Coordinates of C-alpha atoms in Angstrom, one line a residue:
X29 CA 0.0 0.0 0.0
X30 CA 1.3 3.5 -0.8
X31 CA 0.7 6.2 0.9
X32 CA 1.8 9.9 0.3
X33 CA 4.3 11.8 2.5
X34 CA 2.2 14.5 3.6
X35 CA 3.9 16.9 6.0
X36 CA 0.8 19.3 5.5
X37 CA -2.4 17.0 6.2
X38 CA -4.8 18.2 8.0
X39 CA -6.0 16.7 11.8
X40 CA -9.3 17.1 12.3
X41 CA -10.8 14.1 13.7
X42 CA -8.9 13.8 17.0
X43 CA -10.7 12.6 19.7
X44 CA -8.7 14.0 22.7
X45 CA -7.5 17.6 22.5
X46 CA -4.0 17.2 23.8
X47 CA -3.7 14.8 20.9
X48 CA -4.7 17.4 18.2
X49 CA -2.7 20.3 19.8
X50 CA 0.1 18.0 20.1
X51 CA 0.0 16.8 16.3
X52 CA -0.6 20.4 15.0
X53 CA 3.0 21.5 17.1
X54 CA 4.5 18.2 15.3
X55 CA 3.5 19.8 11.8
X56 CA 4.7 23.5 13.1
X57 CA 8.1 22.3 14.4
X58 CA 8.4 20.2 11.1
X59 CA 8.2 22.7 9.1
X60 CA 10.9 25.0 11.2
X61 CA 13.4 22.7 10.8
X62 CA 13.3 22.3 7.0
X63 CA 13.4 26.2 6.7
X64 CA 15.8 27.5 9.2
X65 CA 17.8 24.3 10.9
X66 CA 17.0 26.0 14.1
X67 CA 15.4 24.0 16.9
X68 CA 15.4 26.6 19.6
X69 CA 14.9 29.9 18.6
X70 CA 13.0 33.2 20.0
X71 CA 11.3 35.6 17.7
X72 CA 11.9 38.8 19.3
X73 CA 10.4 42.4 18.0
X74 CA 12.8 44.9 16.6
X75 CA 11.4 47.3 19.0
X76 CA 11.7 47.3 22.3
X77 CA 8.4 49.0 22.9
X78 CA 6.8 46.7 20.7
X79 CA 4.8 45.0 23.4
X80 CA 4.1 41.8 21.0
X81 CA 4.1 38.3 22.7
X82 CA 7.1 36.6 21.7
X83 CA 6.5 32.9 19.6
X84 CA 8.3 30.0 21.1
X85 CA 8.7 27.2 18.6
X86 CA 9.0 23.9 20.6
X87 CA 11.4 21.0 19.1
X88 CA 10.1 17.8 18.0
X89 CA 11.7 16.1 21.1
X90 CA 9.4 18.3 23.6
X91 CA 6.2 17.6 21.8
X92 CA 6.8 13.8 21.4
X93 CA 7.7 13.6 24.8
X94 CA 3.7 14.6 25.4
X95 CA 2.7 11.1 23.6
X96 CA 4.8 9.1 25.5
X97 CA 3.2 9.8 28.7
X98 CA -0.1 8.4 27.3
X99 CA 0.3 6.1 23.9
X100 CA -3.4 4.5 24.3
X101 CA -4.7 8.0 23.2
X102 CA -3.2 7.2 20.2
X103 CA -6.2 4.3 19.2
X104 CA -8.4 7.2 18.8
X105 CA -6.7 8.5 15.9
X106 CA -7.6 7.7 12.4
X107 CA -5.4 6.0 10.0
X108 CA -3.3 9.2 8.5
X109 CA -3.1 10.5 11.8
X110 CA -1.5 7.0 12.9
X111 CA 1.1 7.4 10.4
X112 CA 2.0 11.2 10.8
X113 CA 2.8 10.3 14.0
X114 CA 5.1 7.7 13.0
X115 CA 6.5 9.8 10.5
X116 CA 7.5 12.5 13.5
X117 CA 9.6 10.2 14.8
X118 CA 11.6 8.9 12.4
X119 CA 12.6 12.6 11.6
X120 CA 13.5 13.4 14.9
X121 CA 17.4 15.2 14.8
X122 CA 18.4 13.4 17.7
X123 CA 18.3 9.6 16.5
X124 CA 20.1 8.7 19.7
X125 CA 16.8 9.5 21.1
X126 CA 14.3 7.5 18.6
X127 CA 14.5 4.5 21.5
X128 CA 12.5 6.2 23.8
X129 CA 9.8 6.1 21.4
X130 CA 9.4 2.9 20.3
X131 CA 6.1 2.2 22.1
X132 CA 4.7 5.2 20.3
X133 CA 6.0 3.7 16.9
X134 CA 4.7 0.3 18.0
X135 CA 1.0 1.6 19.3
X136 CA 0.4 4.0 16.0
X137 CA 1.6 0.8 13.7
X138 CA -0.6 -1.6 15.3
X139 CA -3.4 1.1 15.3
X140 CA -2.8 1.4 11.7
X141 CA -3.1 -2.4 11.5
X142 CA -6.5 -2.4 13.4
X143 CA -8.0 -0.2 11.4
X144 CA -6.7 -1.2 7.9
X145 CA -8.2 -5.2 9.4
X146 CA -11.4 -3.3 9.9
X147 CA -11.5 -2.1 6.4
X148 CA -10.7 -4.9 4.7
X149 CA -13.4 -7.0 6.7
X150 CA -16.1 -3.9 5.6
X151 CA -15.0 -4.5 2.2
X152 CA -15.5 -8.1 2.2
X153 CA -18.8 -7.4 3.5
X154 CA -20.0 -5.3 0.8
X155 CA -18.3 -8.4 -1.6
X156 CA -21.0 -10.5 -0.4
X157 CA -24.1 -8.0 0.0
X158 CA -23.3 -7.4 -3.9
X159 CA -22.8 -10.9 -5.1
X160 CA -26.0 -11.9 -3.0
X161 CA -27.9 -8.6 -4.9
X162 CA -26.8 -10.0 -8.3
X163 CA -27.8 -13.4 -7.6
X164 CA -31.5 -12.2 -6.7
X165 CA -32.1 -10.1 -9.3
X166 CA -31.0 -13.4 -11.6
X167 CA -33.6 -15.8 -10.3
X168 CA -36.1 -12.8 -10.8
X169 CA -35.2 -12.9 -14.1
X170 CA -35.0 -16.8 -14.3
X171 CA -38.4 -16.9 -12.5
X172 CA -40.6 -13.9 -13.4
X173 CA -43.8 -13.0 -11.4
X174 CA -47.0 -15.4 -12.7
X175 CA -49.3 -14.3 -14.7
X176 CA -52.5 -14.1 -12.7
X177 CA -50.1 -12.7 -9.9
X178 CA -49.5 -9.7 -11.5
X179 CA -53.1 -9.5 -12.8
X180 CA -54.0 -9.2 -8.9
X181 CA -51.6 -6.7 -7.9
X182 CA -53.2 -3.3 -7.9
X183 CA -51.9 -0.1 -7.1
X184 CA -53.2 2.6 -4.3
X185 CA -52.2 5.7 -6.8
X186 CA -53.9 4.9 -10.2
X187 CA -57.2 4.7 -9.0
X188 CA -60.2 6.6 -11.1
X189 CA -61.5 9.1 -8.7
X190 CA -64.1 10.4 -9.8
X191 CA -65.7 14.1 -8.2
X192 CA -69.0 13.0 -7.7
X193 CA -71.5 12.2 -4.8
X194 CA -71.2 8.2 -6.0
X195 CA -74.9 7.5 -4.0
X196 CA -76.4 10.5 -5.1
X197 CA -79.8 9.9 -7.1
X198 CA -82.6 11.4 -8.6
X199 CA -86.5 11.7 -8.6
X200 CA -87.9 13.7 -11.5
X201 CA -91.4 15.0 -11.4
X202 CA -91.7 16.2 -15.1
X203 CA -94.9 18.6 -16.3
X204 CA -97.3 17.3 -18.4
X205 CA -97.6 18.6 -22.0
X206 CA -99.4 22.0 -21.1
X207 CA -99.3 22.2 -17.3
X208 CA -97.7 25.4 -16.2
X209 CA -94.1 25.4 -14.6
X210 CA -95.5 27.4 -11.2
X211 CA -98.1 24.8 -10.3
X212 CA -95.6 21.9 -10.7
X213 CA -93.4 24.1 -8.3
X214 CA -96.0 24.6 -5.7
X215 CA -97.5 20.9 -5.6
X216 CA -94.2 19.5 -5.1
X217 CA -93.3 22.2 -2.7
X218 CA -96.8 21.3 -0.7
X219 CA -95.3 17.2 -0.8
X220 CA -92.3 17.8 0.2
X221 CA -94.0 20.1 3.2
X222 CA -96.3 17.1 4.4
X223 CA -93.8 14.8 3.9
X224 CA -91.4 16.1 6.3
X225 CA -94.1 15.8 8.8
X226 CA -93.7 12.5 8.8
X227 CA -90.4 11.7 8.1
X228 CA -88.5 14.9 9.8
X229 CA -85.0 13.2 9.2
X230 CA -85.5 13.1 5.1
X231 CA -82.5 14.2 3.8
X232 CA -82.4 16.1 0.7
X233 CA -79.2 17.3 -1.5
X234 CA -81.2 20.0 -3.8
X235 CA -83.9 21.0 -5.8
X236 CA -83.6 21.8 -9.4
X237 CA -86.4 23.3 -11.0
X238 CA -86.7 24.4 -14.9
X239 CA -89.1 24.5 -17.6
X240 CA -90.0 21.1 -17.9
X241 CA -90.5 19.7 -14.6
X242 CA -88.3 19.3 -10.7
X243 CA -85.5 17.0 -9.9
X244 CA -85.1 16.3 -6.9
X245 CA -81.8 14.8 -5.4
X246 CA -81.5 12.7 -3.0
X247 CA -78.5 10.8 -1.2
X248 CA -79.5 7.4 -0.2
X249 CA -82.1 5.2 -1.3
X250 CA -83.7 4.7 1.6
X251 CA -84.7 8.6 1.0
X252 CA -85.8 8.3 -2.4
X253 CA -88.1 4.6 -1.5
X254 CA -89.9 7.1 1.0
X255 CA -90.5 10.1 -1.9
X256 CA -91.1 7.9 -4.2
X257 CA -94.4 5.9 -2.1
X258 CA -95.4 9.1 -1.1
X259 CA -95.8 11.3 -4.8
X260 CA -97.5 7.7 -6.3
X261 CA -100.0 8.4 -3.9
X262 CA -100.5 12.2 -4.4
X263 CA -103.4 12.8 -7.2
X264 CA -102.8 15.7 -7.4
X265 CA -99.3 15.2 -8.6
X266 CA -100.1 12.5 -10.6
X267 CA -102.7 14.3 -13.4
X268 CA -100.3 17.4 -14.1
X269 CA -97.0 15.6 -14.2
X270 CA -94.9 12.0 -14.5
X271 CA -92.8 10.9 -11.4
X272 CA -89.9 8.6 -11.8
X273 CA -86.3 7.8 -11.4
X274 CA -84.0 7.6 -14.4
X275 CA -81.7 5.1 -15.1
X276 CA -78.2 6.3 -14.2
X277 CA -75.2 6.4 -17.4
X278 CA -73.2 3.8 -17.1
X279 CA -69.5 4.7 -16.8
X280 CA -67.1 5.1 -20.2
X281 CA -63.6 4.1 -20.3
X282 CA -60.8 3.5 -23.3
X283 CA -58.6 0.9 -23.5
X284 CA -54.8 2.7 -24.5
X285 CA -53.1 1.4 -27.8
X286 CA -55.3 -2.3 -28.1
X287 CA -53.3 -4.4 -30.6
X288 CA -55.1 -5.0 -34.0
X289 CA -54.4 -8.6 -33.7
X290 CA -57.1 -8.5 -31.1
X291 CA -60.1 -8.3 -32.6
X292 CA -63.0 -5.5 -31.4
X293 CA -65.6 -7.7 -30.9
X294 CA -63.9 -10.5 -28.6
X295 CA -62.7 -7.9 -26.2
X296 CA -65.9 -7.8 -23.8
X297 CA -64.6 -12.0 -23.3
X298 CA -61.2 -11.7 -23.4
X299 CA -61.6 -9.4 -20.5
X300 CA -63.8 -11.1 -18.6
X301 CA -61.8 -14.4 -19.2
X302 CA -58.6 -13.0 -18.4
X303 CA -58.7 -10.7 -15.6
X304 CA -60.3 -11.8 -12.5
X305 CA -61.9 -9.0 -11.1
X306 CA -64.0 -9.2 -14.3
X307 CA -65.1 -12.5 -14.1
X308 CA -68.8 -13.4 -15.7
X309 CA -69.0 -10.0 -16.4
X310 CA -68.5 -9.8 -20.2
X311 CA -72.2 -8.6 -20.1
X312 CA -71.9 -5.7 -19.0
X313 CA -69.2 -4.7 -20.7
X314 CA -69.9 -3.0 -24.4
X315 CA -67.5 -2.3 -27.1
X316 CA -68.6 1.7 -28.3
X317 CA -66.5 2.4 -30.8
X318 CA -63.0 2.7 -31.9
X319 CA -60.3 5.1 -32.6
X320 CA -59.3 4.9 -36.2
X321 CA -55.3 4.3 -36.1
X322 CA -52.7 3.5 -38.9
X323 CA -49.9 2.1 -36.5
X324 CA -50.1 -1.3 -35.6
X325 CA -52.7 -0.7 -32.1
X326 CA -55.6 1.5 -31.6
X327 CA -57.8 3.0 -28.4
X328 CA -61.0 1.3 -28.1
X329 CA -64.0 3.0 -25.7
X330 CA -66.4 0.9 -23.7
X331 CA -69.4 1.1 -21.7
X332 CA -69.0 -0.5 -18.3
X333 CA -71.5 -1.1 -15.8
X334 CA -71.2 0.4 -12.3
X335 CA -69.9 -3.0 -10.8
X336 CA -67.4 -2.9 -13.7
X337 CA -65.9 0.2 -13.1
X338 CA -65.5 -0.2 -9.5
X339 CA -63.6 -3.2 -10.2
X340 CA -61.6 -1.9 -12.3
X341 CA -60.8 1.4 -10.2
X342 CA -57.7 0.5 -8.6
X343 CA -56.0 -1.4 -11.1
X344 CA -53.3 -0.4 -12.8
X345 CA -53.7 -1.9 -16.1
X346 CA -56.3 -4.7 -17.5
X347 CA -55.2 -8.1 -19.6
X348 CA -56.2 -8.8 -23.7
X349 CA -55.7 -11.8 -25.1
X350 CA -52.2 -10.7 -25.9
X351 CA -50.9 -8.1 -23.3
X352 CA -51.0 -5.6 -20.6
X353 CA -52.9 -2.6 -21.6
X354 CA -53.6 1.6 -19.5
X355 CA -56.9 1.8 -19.6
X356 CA -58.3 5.3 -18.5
X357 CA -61.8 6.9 -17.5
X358 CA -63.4 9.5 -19.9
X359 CA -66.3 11.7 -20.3
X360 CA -68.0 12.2 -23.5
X361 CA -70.2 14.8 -24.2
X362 CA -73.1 14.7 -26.9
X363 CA -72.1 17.4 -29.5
X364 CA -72.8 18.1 -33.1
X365 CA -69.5 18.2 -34.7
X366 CA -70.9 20.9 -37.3
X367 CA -72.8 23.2 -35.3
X368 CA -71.2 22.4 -31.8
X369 CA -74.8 22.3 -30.3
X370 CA -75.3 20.2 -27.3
X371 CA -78.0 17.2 -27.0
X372 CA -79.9 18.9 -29.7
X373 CA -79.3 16.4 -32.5
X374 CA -76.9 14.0 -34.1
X375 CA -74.3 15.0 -36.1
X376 CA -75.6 13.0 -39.4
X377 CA -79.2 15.0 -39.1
X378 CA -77.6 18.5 -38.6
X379 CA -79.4 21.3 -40.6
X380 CA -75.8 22.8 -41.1
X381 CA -73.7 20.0 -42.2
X382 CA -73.5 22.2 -45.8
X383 CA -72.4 24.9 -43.9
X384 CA -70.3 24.3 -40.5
X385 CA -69.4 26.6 -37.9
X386 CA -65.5 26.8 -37.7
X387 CA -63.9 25.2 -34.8
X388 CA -61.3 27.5 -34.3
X389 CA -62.5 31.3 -35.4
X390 CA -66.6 30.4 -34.9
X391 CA -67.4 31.5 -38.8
X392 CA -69.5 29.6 -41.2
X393 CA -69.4 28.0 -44.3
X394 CA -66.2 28.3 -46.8
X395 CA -63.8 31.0 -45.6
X396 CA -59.7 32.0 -44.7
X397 CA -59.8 30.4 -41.2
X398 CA -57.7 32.9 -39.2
X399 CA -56.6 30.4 -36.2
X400 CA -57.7 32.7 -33.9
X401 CA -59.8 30.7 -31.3
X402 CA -63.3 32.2 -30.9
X403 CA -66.1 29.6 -29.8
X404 CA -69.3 30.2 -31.5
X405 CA -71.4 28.7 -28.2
X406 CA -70.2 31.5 -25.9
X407 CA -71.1 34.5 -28.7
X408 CA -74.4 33.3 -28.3
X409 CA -74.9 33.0 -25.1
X410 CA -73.0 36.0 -23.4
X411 CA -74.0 38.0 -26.6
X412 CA -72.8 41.5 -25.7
X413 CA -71.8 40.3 -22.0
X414 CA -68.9 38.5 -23.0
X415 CA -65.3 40.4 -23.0
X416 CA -63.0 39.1 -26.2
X417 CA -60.5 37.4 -23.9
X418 CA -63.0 34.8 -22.7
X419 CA -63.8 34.0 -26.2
X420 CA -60.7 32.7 -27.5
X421 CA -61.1 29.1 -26.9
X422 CA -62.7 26.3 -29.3
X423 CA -66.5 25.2 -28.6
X424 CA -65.4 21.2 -27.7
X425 CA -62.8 22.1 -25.4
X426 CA -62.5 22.2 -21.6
X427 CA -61.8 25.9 -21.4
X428 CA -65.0 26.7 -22.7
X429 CA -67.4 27.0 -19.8
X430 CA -70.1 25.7 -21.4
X431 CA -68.1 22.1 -22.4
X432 CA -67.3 22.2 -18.7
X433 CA -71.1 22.1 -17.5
X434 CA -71.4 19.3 -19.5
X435 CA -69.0 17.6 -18.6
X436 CA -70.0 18.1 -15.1
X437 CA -73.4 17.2 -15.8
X438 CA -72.5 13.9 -17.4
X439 CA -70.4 13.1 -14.4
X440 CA -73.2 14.2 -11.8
X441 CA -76.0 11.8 -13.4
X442 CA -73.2 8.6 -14.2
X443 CA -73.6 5.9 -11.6
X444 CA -69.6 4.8 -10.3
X445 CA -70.8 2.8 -8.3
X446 CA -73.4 0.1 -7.9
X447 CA -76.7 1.3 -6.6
X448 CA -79.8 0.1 -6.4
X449 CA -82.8 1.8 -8.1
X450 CA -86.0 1.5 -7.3
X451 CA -87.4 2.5 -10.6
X452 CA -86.0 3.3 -13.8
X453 CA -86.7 5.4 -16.8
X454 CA -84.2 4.7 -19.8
X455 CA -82.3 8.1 -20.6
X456 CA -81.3 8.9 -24.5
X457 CA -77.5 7.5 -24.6
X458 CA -74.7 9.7 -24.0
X459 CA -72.9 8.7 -26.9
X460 CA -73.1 9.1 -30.2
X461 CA -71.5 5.8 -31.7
X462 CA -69.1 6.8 -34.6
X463 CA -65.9 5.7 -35.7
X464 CA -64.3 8.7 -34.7
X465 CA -65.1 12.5 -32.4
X466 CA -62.5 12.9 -30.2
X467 CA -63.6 16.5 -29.9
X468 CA -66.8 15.4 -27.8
X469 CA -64.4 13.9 -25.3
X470 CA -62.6 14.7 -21.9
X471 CA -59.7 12.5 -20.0
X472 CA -61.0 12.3 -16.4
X473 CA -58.3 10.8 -14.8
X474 CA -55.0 9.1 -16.8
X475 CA -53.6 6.1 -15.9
X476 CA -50.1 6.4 -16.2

């Protein structure tokens, strides 16, 4: 082992003090002797009234004679320090004098020893701790995870949360062709009065009223069983308007670059089949649509029950027939792709498919598109209200406050979970199956 002559290195880890001060004189006296051959010799001022202390450089011999008194406090310095200390003595001037160190020489060598052994066995250590590391990782290699293992594994950051009250439901109490919105508003408001006197502890979310009707929502279904028995039996009710519970959307989702070599319509039993959370379930899983694609995969979007989509939540990925696949939740929002109108009509039966409203500047028909966002929706409804700056965004995009209440109204009446309802009225669908409108479409939460 080599180790460099340094006259200069530094002491800094010494345990007992007289130790350090003794090794920093070594290094002063040292470096006295190689510049002026002068053991013993007094600084004095050139002035008499210079009232300066004077510096006293101590020979090797004095400070050496310190570590002989105690040589065990050499075990508490470190390796370099052992060796300066050896190196001290060997350069004493007085070699006749070098005997009366030997025990020094001897403690700081076998210090050295002890703490080069204690390296050495560290160094093994970490020899083994590596080769041990290496040979894992092969048999993990040599022995991957099983298949239905990793199928099972799911993950407490890539769940689908979803900002909605997941029990919330709804009881609609919608007018009769010709009944007037105010009388609909005060029957119901006379039901829910006499209701309460009853059943004091009915809890109620809101009250939405509009042209056609009430909604009412409600947070459990125990709740909504008691409103519902109670307006069936209210005449009154009854003759000017229809009572009943919708049938909440069933979730959406898309499954993230599906290889073409699995075929579209096999994918509702290939996932049921293959992924255990979804087994028996192929029924209530529905193929919508696909992305059209010229690379080798494509994103495929599926209906999914409630029970589905709960499954699913907390998974990080789902299994095909040939791989692992990110699946994600989204929101789709009915929109004519011509005229940007929402639930109005479908896209195929617009009045203005000849002459389409421009996505990006909000003019019609032919024209020098200026790529200056300027959605169409919000001119119309803020009309003069609207400053320019909260114009500039495209109709079927989330920045445009109107997309957002759809959004948020899809979400609020989309069942996440399972819930039981105690009667049903099938909604219009959500979607409008077509090959292709990502522009009707919002990412609630990615995976991955």
């Amino acid at each position: 082992m080599f180790i460099e002559n340094n006259d200069n290195w530094p002491i800094s880890d010494f345990v007992d003090p007289e130790i350090a001060k003794v090794s920093s004189l070594l290094k002063t006296t040292n470096c006295g002797i190689r510049k002026n051959n002068n053991t013993n010799k007094t600084v004095a001022s050139d002035s008499e009234s210079d009232s300066r202390p004077v510096k006293i450089i101590k020979s090797t011999d004095e400070i050496m004679d310190q570590i002989i008194d105690d040589p065990d406090k050499i075990y508490d310095l470190n390796f370099v320090e052992s060796f300066d200390i050896i190196h001290k003595c060997c350069n004493l001037q007085d070699k006749r004098s070098l005997a009366k160190y030997s025990d020094v020489i001897e403690t700081a060598a076998e210090n050295m020893k002890l703490l080069y052994n204690e390296l050495l066995s560290k160094v093994e250590n970490y020899d083994v701790e590596t080769k041990n590391i290496l040979i894992e990782i092969k048999n993990k290699l040599n022995s991957p995870t099983p298949y239905n293992v990793v199928a099972a594994k799911q993950s407490m950051h890539s769940s689908i949360n979803v900002k909605t009250k997941s029990s919330e439901l709804a009881l609609f109490i919608k007018a009769k062709p010709g009944v007037a919105n105010c009388d609909i508003n005060s029957k119901v408001n006379q039901t829910l009065s006499d209701v309460r006197k009853n059943k004091p502890h009915l809890k109620i979310n809101k009250i939405i009223r509009n042209a056609k009707g009430n909604i009412i929502k409600i947070p459990n279904t125990n709740d909504l069983d008691t409103l519902i028995d109670y307006f069936k039996k209210q005449d009154q009710i009854n003759q000017i308007a229809d009572v009943y519970v919708p049938k909440p959307l069933d979730p959406t989702i898309v499954l993230k670059k599906v290889s073409k070599f699995t075929r579209q319509e096999d994918i509702p039993n290939v996932l049921a089949n293959v992924n255990e959370q979804l087994k028996d379930m192929q029924s209530e899983i529905k193929v919508l649509f696909e992305y059209r694609s010229n690379l080798h995969f494509r994103d495929i979007v599926l209906r999914v029950s409630p029970k589905v989509f709960d499954s699913i939540s907390n998974l990080d990925y789902l299994y095909t027939d040939l791989e692992a696949i990110h699946f994600q939740h989204r929101v789709f929002v009915r929109q004519c792709k011509y005229c940007f109108q929402f639930n109005s009509h479908k896209s195929t039966d617009c009045p203005r498919k000849n002459i389409p409203i421009c996505a990006d500047c909000g003019m019609e028909g032919a024209h020098q598109c200026s790529k200056v966002n300027k959605c169409a929706n919000c001119v119309n409804f803020f009309k003069n209200n609207a400053q320019q700056s909260l114009l500039c965004h495209r109709p079927n995009h989330e920045a445009c406050p109107l997309y957002k209440k759809q959004i948020e109204r899809v979400i609020q009446i989309t069942a996440f979970k399972p819930v039981n309802v105690p009667a049903s009225h099938s909604l219009t669908t959500m979607i409008e199956v077509a090959t292709n409108q990502p522009s009707s479409s919002v990412n609630n939460v990615l995976q991955n």
